[in-house]
Coordinates of C-alpha atoms and ligand atoms in Angstrom, one line a residue:
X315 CA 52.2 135.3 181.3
X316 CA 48.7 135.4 179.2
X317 CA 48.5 134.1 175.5
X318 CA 50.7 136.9 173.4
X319 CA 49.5 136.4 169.8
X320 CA 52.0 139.0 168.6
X321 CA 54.5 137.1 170.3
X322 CA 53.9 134.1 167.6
X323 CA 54.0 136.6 164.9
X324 CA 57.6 138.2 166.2
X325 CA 58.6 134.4 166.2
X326 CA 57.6 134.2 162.6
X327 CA 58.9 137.1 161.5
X328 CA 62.2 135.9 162.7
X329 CA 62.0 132.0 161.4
X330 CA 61.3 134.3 158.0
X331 CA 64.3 136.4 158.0
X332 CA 66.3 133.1 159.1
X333 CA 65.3 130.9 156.2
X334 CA 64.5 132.9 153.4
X335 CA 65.5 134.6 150.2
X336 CA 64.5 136.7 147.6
X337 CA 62.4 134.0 146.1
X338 CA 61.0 133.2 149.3
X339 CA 60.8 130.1 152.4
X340 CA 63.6 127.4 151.8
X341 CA 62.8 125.4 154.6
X342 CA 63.1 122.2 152.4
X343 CA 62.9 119.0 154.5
X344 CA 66.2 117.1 155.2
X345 CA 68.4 120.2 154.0
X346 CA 70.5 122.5 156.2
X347 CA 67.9 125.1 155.9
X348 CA 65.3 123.1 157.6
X349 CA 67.8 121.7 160.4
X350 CA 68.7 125.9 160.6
X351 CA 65.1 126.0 161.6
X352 CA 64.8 123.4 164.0
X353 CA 67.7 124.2 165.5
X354 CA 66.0 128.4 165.5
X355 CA 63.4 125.9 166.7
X356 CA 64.6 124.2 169.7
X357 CA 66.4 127.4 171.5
X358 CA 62.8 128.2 171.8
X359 CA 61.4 125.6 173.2
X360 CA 65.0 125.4 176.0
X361 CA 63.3 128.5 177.8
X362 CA 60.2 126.2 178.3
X363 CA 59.8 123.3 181.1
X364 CA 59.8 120.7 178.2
X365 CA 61.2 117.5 177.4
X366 CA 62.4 117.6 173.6
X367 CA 63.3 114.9 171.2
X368 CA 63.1 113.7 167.9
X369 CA 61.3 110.3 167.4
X370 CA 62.4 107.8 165.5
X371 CA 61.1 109.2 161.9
X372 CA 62.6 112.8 162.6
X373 CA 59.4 114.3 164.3
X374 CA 60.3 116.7 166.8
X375 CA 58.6 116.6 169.7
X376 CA 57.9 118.6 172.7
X377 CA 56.8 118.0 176.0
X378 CA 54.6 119.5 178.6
X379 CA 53.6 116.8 181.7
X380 CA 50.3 117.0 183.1
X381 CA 48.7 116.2 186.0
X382 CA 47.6 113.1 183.4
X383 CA 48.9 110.9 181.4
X384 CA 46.3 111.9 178.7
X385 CA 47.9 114.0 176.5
X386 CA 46.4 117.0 173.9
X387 CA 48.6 116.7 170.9
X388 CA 48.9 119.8 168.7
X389 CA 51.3 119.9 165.3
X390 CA 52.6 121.5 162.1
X391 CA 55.7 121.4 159.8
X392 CA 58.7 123.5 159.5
X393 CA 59.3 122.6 156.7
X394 CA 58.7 124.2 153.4
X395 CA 58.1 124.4 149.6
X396 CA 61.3 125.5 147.9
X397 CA 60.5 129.4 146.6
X398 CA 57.3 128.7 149.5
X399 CA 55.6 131.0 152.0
X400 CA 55.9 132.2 155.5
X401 CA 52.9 130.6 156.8
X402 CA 52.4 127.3 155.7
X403 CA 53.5 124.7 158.2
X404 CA 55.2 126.9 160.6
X405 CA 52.6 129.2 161.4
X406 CA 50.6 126.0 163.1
X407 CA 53.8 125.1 165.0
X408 CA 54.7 128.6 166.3
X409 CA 50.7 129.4 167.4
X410 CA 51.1 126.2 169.2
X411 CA 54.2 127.1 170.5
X412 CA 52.7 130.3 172.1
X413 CA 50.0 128.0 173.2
X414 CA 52.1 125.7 175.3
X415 CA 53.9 128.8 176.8
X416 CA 50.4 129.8 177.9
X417 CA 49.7 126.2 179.4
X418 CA 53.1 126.2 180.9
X419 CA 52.9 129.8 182.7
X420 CA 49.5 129.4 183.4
X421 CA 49.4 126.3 185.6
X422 CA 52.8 126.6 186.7
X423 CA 54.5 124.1 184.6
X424 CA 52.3 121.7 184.9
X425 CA 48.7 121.5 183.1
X426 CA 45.4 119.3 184.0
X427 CA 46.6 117.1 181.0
X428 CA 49.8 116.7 179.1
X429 CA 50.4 118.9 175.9
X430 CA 52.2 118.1 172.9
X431 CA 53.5 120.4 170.3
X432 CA 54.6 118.3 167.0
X433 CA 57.0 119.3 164.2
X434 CA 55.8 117.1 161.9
X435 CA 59.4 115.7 159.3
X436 CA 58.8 116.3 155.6
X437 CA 54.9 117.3 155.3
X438 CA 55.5 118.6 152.1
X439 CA 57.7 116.0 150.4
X440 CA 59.3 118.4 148.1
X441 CA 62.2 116.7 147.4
X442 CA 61.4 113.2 147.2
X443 CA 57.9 113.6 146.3
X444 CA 56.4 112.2 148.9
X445 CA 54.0 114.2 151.0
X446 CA 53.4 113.5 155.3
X447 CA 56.1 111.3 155.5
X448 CA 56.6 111.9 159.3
X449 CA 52.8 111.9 160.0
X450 CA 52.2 108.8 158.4
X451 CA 55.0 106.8 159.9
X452 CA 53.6 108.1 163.3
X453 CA 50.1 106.7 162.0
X454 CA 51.9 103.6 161.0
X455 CA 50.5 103.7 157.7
X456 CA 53.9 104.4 155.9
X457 CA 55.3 101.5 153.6
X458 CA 59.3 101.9 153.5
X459 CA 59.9 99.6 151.1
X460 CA 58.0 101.9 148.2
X461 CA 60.0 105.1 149.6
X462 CA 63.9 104.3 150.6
X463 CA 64.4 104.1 146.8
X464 CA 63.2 107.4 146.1
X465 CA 65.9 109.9 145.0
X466 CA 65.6 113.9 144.4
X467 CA 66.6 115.8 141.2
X468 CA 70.1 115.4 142.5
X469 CA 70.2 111.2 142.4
X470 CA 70.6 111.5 146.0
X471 CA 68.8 108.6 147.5
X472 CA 65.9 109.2 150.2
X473 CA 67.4 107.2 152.8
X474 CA 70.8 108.2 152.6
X475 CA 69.5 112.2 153.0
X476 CA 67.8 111.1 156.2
X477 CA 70.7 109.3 157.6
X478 CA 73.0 112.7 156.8
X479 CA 69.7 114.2 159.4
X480 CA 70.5 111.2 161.8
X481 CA 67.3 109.5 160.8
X482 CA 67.5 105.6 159.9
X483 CA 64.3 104.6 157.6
X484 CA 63.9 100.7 159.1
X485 CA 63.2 102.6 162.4
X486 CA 60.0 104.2 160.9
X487 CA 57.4 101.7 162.5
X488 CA 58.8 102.5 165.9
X489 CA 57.4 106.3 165.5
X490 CA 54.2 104.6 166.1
X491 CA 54.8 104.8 169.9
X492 CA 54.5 108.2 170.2
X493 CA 50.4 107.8 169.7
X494 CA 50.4 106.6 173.3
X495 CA 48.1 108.3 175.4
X496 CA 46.8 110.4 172.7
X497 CA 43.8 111.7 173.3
X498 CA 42.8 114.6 170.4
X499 CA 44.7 116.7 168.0
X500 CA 44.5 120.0 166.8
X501 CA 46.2 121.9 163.6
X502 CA 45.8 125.0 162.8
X503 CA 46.4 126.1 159.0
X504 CA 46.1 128.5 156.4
X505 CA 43.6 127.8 154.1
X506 CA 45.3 128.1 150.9
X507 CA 42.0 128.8 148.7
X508 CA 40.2 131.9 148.3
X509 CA 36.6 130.3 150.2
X510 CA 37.0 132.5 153.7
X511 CA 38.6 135.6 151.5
X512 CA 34.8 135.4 149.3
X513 CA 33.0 135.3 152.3
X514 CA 35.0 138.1 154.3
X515 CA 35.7 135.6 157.4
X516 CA 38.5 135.1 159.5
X517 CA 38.3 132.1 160.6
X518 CA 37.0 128.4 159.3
X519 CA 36.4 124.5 161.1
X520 CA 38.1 122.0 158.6
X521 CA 35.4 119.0 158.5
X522 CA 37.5 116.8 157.1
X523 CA 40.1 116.3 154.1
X524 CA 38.6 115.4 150.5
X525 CA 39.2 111.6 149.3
X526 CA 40.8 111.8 146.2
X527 CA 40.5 109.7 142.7
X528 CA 43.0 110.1 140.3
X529 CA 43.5 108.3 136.9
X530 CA 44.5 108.1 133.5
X531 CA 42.3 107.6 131.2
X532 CA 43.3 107.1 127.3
X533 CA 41.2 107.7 124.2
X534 CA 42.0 105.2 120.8
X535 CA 40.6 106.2 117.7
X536 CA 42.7 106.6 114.2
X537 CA 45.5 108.7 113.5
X538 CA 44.4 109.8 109.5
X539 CA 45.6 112.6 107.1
X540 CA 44.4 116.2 108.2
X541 CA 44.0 117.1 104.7
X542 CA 42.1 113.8 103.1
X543 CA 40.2 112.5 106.2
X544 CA 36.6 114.3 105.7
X545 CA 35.1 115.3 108.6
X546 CA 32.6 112.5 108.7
X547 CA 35.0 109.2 108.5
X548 CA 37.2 110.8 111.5
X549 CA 37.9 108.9 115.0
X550 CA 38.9 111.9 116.6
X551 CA 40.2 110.6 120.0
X552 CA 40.8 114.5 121.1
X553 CA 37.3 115.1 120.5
X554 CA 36.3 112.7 122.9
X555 CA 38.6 113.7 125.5
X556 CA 37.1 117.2 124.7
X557 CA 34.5 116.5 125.5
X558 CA 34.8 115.1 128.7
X559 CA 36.9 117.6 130.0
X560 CA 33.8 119.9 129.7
X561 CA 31.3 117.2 131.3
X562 CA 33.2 116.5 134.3
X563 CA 32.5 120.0 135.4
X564 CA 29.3 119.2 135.0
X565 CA 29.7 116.2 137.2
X566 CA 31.3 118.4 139.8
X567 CA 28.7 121.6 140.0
X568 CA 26.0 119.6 140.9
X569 CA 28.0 119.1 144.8
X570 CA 28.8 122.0 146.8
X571 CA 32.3 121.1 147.5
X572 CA 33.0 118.8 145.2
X573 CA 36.0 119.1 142.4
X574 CA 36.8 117.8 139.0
X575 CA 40.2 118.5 137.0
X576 CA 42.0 117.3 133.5
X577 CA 45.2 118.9 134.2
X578 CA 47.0 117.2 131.6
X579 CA 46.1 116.2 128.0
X580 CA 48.6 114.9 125.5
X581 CA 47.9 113.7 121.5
X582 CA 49.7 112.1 120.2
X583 CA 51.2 112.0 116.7
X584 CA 50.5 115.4 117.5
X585 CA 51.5 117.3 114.6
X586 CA 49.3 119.6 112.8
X587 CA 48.7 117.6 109.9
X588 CA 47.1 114.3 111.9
X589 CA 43.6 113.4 113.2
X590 CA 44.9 112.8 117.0
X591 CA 44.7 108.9 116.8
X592 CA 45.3 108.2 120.5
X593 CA 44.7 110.7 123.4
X594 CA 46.2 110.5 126.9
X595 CA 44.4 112.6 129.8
X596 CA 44.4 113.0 133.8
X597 CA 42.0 113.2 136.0
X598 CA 41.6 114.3 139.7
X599 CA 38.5 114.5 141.5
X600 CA 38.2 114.9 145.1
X601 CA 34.9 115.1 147.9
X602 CA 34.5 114.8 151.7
X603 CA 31.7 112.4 151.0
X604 CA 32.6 108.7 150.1
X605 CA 29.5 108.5 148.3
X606 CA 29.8 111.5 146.1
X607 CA 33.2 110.7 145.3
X608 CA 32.4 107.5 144.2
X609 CA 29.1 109.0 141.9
X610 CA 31.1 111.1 140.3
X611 CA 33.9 108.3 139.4
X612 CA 30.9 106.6 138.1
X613 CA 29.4 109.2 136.0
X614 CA 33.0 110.6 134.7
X615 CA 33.7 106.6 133.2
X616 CA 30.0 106.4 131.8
X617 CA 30.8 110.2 130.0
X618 CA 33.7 109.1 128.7
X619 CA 32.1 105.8 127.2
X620 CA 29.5 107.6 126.0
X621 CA 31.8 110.4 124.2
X622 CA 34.2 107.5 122.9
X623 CA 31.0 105.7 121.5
X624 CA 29.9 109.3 119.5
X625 CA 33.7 109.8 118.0
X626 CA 34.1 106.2 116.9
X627 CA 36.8 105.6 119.2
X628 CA 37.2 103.2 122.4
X629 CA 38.6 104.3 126.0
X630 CA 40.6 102.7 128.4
X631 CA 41.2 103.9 132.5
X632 CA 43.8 103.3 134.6
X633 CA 43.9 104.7 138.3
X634 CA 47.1 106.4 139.4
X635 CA 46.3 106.6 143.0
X636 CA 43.7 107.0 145.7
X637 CA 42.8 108.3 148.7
X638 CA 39.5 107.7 151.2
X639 CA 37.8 111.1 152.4
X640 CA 38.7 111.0 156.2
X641 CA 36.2 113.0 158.1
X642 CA 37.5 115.1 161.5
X643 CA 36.0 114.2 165.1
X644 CA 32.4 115.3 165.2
X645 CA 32.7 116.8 168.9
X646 CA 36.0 118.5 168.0
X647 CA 34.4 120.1 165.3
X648 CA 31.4 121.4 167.2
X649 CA 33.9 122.6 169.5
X650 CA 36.3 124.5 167.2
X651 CA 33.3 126.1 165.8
X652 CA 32.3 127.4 169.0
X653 CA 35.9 128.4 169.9
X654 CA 36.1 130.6 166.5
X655 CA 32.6 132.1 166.8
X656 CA 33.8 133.0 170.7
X657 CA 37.1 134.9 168.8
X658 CA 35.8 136.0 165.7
X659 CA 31.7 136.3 165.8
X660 CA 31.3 133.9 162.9
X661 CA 32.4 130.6 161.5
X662 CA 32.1 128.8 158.4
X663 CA 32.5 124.7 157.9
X664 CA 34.4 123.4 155.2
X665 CA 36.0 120.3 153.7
X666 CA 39.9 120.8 153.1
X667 CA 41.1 119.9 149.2
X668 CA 44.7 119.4 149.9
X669 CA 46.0 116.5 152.0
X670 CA 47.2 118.0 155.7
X671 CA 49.4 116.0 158.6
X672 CA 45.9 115.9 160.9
X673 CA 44.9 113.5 157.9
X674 CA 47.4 110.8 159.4
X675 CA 46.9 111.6 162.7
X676 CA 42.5 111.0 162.3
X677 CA 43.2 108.1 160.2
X678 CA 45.7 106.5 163.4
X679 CA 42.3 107.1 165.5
X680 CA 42.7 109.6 167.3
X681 CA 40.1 112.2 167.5
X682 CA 41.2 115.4 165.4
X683 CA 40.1 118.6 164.2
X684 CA 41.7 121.6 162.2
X685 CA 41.0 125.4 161.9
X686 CA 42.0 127.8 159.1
X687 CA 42.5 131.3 158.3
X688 CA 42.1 132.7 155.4
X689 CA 44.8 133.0 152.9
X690 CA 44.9 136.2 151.0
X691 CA 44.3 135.9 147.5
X692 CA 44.1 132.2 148.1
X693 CA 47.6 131.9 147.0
X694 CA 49.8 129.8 148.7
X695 CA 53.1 127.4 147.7
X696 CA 54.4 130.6 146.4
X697 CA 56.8 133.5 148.0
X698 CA 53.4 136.0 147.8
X699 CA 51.5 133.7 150.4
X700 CA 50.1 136.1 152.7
X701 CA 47.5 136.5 155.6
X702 CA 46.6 140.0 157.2
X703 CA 48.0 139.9 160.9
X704 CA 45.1 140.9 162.8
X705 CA 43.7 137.1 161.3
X706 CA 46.6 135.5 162.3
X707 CA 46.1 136.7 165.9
X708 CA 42.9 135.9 166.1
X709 CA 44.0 132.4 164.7
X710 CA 46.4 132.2 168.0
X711 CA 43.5 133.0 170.3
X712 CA 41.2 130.9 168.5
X713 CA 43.8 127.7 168.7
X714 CA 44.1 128.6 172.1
X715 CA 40.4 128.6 173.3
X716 CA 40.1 125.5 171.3
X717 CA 43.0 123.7 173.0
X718 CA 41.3 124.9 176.8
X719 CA 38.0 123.5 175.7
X720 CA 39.6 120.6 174.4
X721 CA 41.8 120.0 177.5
X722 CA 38.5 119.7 179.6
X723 CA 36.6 117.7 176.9
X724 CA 39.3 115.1 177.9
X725 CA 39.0 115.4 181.3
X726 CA 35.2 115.1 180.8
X727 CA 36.1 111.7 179.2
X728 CA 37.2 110.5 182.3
Ligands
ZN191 ZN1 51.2 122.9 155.2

């Protein structure tokens, strides 16, 4: 049986019509939609020669044995957004699906190394807000003490909504075991931005995910009388915040890839008849490069001291949370590129902007990579997520090629 791309897209098609409405995916982790899925899921994977089990932080994982112990890990999520698309997350896990019934038919049940296909629990962290749970238990970098408290818009608790899925948080460190004998991992995604749409390509190497810095950063000056203040004696704190939300896009343009964003500015007495006395804004700025990211963190606090200086008004930051760029294996890369020019004619490297499971898996050490296709209209998290079929096969084949090269890459490595 060869690689049947439009046997993945069937597969999809179905999972779609399974767990959707009129709003779109519903696949929200630790609900009865997702276990529908997994369940969908698993029937699957019973007409392969697979072991299948769920480790100890709900991943769901399958089994191929190998002539070797080394083993070729490749992953996605179920799960989804609620009101989300049909591609993101499951389309990774059903291309590797058809990938692993390729490995399976074609060596007889039993490939040169072992193959893994991972359902990643709760990428998303919809409910409980937070994202790659699963992944980062398995890269033993979650802390359960910060998230068994956690509750969704309901007041149901985080840990008591896993135990209902048979999953018991203290047992989160032991997920850890299932990086033995890991030797790469590969995801493929959708891109979720419009960069491949602009350039009219399929198909795009991942180089790494962007760190992130985000913070809070709050501009004092003095609340004063709309009407008597003249324009002269004001310490306008929204003008400063003004204008920094123009200069950090500044800061930003002068890196290829880099981003700035002030997604949310508040004044505060904030009636029309005040000078804004105090001023509360957000930032978010993200790079693959550790040194960039840190420049522009640099440049955005000198702006704003600068800007705070010019309206007679002082500024104070506070960082909400952040994240180190984590760059994918070199050799993986080079070799994903090759696999998508082999497939496609052309490839493109980029950095990824949002955070993805293969983040986890890179930063537990083991050697990853990612591909994407493009995303039409770049819109994704969103019922009108869409990607034209013909890319989404050749985002099957290209997984596939990558996963043969990568198979032999590891036999190379003795
Ligand atoms: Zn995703």
């Amino acid at each position: 049986m060869p690689l049947n791309p439009q046997r993945a897209l069937a597969d999809l098609k179905e999972l779609r019509s399974l767990t959707s409405d009129d709003n779109g995916a519903q696949r929200i982790a630790w609900t009865d939609t997702w276990l529908r899925a997994r369940d969908w899921y698993a029937k699957k994977l019973a007409e392969l020669p697979v072991e299948h089990h769920y480790d100890t932080a709900g991943n769901n994982w399958a089994t191929l044995k190998g002539e070797s112990e080394k083993c070729l890990q490749i992953g996605g999520h179920l799960d989804s957004v609620p009101n989300g698309g049909w591609l993101d997350g499951c389309l990774d896990v059903l291309a590797g699906l058809e990938v692993l019934r390729r490995f399976a038919s074609e060596f007889n049940g039993r490939p040169p190394v072992t193959i893994r296909l991972v359902d990643w629990a709760d990428e998303e962290g919809a409910r409980f807000g937070r994202s790659l749970l699963g992944s980062s238990a398995f890269a033993g970098t979650h802390s359960i003490s910060a998230d068994r408290a956690r509750t969704d818009r309901d007041g149901i608790k985080l840990e008591d909504a896993l135990r209902r899925c048979g999953v018991e948080i203290d047992r989160f460190p032991e997920a850890a075991h299932e990086q033995k004998d890991a030797a790469a991992y590969l995801e493929l995604h959708i891109e979720q931005g419009p960069v491949l749409e602009h350039l009219g390509l399929p198909l795009g190497v991942v180089l790494g995910t962007k760190g992130v810095e985000r913070h809070n950063i709050t501009f004092h000056g003095q609340e004063a009388h709309s009407g008597s203040t003249p324009m002269n004696a004001r310490r306008d704190a929204l003008a400063a915040a003004a204008k920094l939300a123009l200069e950090i896009r500044n800061i930003a343009k002068k890196h290829p890839d880099a981003v700035c964003t002030m997604g949310s500015v508040k004044t505060f007495p904030g009636i029309v008849t005040a000078v804004v006395g105090r001023c509360e804004a957000t930032l978010d700025q993200r790079d693959l490069d550790p040194q960039i990211l840190a420049q522009m963190f640099r440049e955005a606090q000198e702006a704003s001291r600068r800007f705070a200086e010019e309206e007679k008004c002082t500024v104070e930051w506070s960082r909400i949370w952040n994240i180190e760029p984590i760059a994918f294996h070199p050799h993986l890369v080079a070799l994903c590129d090759e696999s998508i020019r082999e497939v496609s004619g052309k490839s493109h490297k980029m950095p990824s902007g949002p955070l993805h499971d293969a983040a986890e898996v890179s930063r537990a050490g083991i050697p990853t990579v990612m591909l994407f296709v493009q995303s039409l209209r770049g819109i994704s998290h969103n019922k009108i997520e869409d990607t034209r079929e013909d890319h989404l096969e050749l985002a099957v084949t290209a997984l596939d090629r990558l996963a043969s090269k990568t198979v032999s890459w590891i036999l190379s490595n003795g």
